[in-house]
Tab-separated table of C-alpha atoms in Angstrom:
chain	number	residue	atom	x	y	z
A	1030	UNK	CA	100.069	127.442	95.071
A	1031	UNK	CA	103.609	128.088	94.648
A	1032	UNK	CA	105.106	128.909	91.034
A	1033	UNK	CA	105.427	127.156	88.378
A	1034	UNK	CA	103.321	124.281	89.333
A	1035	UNK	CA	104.990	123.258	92.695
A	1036	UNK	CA	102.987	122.288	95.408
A	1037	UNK	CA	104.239	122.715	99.289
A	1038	UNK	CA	103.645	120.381	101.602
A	1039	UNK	CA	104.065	120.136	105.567
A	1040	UNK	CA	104.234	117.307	107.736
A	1041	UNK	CA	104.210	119.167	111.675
A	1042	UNK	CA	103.705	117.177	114.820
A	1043	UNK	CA	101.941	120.029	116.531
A	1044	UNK	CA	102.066	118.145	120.449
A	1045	UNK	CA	98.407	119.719	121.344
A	1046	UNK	CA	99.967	122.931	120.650
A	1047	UNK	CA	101.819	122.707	123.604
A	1048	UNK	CA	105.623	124.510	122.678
A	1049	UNK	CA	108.763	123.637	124.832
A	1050	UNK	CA	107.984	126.548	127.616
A	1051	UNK	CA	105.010	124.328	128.610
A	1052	UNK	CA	102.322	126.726	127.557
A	1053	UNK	CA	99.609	126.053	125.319
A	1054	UNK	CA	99.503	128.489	121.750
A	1055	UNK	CA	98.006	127.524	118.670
A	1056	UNK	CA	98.570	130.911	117.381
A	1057	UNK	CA	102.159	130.119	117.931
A	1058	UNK	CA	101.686	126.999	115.851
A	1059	UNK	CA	99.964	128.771	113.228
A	1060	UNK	CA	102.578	131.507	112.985
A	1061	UNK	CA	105.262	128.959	112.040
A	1062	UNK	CA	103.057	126.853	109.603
A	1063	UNK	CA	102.325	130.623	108.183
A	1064	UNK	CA	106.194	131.031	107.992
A	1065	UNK	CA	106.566	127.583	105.517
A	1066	UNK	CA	104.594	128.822	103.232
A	1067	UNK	CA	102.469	125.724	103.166
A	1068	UNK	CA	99.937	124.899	100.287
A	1069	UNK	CA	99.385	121.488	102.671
A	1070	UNK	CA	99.734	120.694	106.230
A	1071	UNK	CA	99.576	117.704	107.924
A	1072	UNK	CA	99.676	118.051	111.616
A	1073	UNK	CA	99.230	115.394	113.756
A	1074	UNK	CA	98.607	115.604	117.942
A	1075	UNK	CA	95.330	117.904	117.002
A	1076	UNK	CA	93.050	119.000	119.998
A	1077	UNK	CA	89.398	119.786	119.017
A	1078	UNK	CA	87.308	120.823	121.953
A	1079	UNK	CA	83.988	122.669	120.513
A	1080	UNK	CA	83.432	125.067	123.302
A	1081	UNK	CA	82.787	129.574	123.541
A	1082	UNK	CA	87.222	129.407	123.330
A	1083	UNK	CA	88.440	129.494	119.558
A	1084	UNK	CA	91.676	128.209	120.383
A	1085	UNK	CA	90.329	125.030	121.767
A	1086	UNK	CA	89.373	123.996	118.609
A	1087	UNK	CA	92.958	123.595	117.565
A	1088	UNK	CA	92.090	122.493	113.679
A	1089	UNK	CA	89.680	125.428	113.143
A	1090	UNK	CA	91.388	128.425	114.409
A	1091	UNK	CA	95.161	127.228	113.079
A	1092	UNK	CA	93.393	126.816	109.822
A	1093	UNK	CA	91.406	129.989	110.091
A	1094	UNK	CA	94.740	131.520	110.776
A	1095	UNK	CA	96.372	130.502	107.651
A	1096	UNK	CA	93.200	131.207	105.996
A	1097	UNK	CA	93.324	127.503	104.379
A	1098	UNK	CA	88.993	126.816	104.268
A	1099	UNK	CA	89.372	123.699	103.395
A	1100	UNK	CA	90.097	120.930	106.400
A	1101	UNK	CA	89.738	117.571	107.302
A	1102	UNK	CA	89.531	115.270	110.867
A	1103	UNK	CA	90.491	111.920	111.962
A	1104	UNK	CA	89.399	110.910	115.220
A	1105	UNK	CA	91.485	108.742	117.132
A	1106	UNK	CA	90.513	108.899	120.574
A	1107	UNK	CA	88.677	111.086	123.191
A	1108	UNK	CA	90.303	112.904	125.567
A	1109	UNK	CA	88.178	114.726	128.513
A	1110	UNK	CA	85.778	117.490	126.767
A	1111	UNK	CA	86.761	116.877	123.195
A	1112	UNK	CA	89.046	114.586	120.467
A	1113	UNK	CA	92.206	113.947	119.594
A	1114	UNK	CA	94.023	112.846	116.133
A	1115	UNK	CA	95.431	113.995	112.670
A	1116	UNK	CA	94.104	117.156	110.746
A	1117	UNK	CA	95.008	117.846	106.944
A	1118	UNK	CA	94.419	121.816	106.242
A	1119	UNK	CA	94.691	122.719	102.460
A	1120	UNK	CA	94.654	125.738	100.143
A	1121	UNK	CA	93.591	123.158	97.288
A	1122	UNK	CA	89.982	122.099	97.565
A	1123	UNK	CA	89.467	118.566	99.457
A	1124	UNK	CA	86.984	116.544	98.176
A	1125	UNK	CA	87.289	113.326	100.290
A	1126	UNK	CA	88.239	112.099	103.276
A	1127	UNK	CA	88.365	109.180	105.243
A	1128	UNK	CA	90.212	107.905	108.598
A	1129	UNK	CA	91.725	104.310	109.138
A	1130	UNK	CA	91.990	102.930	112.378
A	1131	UNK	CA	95.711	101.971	112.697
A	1132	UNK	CA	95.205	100.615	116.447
A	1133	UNK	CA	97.102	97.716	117.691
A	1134	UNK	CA	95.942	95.430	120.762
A	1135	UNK	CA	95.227	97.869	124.390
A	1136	UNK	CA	97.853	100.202	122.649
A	1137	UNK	CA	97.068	104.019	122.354
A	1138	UNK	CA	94.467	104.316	119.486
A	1139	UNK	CA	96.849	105.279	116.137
A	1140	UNK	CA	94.915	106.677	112.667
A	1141	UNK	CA	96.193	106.874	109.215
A	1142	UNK	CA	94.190	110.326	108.198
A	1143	UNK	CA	93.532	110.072	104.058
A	1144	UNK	CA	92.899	113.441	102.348
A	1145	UNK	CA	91.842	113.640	98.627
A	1146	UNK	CA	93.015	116.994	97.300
A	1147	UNK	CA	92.177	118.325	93.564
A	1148	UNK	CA	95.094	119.341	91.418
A	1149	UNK	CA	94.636	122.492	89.605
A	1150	UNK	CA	95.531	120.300	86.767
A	1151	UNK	CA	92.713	118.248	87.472
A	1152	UNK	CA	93.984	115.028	88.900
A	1153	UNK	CA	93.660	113.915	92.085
A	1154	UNK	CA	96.656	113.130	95.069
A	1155	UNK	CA	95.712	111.780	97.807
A	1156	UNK	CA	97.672	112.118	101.147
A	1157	UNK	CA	97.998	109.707	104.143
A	1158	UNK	CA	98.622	111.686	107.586
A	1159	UNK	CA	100.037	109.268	109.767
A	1160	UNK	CA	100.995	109.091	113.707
A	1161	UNK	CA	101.943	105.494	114.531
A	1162	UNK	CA	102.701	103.557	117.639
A	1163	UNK	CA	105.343	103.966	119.954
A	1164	UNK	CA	105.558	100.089	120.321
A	1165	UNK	CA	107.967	97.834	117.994
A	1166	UNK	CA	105.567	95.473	117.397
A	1167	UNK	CA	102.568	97.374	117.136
A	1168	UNK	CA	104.652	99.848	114.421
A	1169	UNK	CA	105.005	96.149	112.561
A	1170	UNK	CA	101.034	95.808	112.638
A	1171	UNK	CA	100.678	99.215	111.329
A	1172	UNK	CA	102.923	98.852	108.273
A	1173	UNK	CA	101.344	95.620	107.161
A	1174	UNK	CA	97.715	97.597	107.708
A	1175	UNK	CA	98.688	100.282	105.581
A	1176	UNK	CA	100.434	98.550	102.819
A	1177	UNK	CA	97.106	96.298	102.399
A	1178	UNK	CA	94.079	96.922	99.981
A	1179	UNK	CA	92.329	98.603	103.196
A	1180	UNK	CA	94.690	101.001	102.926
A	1181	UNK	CA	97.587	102.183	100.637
A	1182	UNK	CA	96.672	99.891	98.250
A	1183	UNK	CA	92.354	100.821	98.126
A	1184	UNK	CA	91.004	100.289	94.447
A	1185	UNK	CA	89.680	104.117	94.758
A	1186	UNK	CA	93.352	105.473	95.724
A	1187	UNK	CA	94.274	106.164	91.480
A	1188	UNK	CA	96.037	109.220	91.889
A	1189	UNK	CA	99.681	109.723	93.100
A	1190	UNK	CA	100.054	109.170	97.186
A	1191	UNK	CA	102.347	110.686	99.403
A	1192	UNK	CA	102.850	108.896	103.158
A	1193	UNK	CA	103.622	111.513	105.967
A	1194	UNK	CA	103.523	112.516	109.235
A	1195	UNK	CA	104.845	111.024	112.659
A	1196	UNK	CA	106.060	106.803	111.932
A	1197	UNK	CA	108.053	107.170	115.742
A	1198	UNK	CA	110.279	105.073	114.277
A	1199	UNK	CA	114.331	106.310	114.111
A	1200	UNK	CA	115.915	103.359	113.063
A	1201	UNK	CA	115.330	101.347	109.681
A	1202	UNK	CA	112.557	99.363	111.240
A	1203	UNK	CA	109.752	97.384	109.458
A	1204	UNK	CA	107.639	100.472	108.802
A	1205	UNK	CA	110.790	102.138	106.910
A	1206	UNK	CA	111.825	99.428	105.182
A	1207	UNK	CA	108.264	98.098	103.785
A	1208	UNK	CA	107.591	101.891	102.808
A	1209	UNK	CA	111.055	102.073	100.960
A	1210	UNK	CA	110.397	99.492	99.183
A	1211	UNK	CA	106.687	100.545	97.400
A	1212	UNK	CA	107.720	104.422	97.613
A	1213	UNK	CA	110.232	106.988	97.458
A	1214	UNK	CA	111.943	108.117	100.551
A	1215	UNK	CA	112.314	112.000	101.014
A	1216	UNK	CA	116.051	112.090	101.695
A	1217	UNK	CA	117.785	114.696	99.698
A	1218	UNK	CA	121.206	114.727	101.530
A	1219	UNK	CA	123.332	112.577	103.468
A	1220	UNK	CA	123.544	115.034	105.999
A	1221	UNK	CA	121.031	112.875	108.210
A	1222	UNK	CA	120.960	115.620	110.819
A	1223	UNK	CA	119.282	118.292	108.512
A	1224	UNK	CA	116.089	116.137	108.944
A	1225	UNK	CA	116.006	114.855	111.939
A	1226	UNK	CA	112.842	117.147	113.349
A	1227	UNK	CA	112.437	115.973	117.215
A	1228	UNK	CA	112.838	117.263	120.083
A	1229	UNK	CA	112.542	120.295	118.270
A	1230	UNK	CA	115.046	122.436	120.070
A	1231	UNK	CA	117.851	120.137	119.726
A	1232	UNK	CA	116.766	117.697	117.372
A	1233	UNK	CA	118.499	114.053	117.458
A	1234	UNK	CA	115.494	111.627	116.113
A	1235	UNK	CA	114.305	111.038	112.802
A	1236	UNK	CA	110.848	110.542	113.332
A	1237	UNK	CA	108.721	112.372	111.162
A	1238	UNK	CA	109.063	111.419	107.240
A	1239	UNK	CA	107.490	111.551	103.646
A	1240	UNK	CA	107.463	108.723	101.400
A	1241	UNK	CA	105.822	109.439	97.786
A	1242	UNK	CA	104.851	107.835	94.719
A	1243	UNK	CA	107.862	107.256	91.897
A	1244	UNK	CA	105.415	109.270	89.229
A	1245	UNK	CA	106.138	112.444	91.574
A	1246	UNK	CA	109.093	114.799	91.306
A	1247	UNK	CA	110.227	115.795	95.114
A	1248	UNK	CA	112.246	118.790	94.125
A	1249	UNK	CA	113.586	120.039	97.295
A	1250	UNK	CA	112.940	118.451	101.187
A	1251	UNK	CA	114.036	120.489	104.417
A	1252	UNK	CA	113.190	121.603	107.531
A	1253	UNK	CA	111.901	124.440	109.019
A	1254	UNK	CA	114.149	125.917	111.960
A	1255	UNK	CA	112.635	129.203	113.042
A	1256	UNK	CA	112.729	131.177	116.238
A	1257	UNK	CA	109.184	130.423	116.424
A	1258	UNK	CA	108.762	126.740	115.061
A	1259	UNK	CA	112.005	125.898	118.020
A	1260	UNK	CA	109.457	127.035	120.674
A	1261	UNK	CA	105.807	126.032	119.222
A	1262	UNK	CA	105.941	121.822	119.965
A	1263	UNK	CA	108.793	119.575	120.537
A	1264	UNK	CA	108.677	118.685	116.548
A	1265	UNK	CA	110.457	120.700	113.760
A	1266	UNK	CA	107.561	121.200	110.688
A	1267	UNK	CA	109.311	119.162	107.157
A	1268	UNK	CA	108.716	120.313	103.963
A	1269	UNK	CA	108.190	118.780	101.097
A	1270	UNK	CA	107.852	120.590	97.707
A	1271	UNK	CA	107.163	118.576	94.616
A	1272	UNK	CA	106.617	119.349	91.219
A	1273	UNK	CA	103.229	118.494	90.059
């Protein structure tokens, strides 16, 4: 945990760990996750293949890596020898978790990954990982899904929530605009271009975001431009740090 109760969080498209040179690292991807000092990461485009390789298990050895113990799954499709979805890696102990099935007509299967983390203060937050559609329509689906007593709005889900990962949607679409309207946005300047996070070398597209309960305090949002996170997947890693 960071100082003064803060709490660091990570959104971080991860693309299968496959960086901008074409090859495939996942130590690469841990190094810049190590880098942002993350006491939460939510990574989405995570390849777990149980096999004699450590690295194919993309969730288990980045986590190992950061030495984060605690991590949670949420299968969204399979893909040749193993599965394919959201992970949620945590310094904080996890004490639930639970995937929704986001998927829209004979679209590519979409999750909302939901991660219940304990507070050292004792309270609970609970975090959605997100990757939705590519599709206008089916992004439309997805919003009304989440923002539905399945979802966002789950009798169990008391604590404070925070929304993040990959929406795939750059312009004020339905997504962004129902989420604005229940939750905060995390847009600290005007500069628009200091958070857009993809492609990750040059990035133009505003596709990765955090929305967050009102009764949180978002004290700084940026991104993380390293040598190694420009390299490691065609997404930039956000941060989020709030004070709990």
């Amino acid at each position: 945990m960071m100082p003064n109760g803060m709490i660091r969080i990570v959104t971080y498209n991860i693309h299968k760990c496959r960086g901008l040179d074409q090859r495939v690292v996942p130590s690469r991807v841990a190094d810049a996750i190590r880098q942002t000092g993350a006491d939460i990461v939510a990574m989405q485009e995570v390849v777990r293949v149980h096999d004699c390789v450590a690295e194919h298990d993309q969730l288990a050895f980045i986590a190992g890596q950061l030495g984060m113990k605690d991590f949670c799954f949420g299968e969204n499709r399979k893909i040749l020898t193993g599965v394919y979805g959201n992970a949620t890696a945590s310094r904080l102990k996890i004490v639930h978790s639970q995937n929704y099935d986001l998927s829209h007509s004979i679209r590519e299967r979409r999750g909302c990954l939901r991660t219940d983390v304990r507070l050292p203060n004792g309270r609970l937050l609970h975090l959605l990982n997100v990757h939705l559609g590519t599709g206008f329509m089916e992004r439309r689906a997805q919003a009304r899904l989440m923002l539905s007593p399945e979802v966002l709005l789950a009798p169990d889900m008391q604590g404070p929530r925070i929304i993040l990962g990959d929406f795939n949607e750059w312009t004020r679409g339905l997504a962004t605009k129902m989420l604005g309207a229940n939750f905060a946005s995390a847009e600290l300047t005007p500069r628009q271009w200091r958070v857009r996070s993809y492609p990750g070398f040059a990035p133009v597209l505003h596709l990765d975001h955090v929305y967050y309960d009102g009764q949180l305090k978002l004290k700084r949002f940026y991104m993380h431009r390293s040598r190694t996170a420009l390299i490691a997947s065609d997404h930039l890693p956000l941060i989020a740090e709030f004070e709990m």
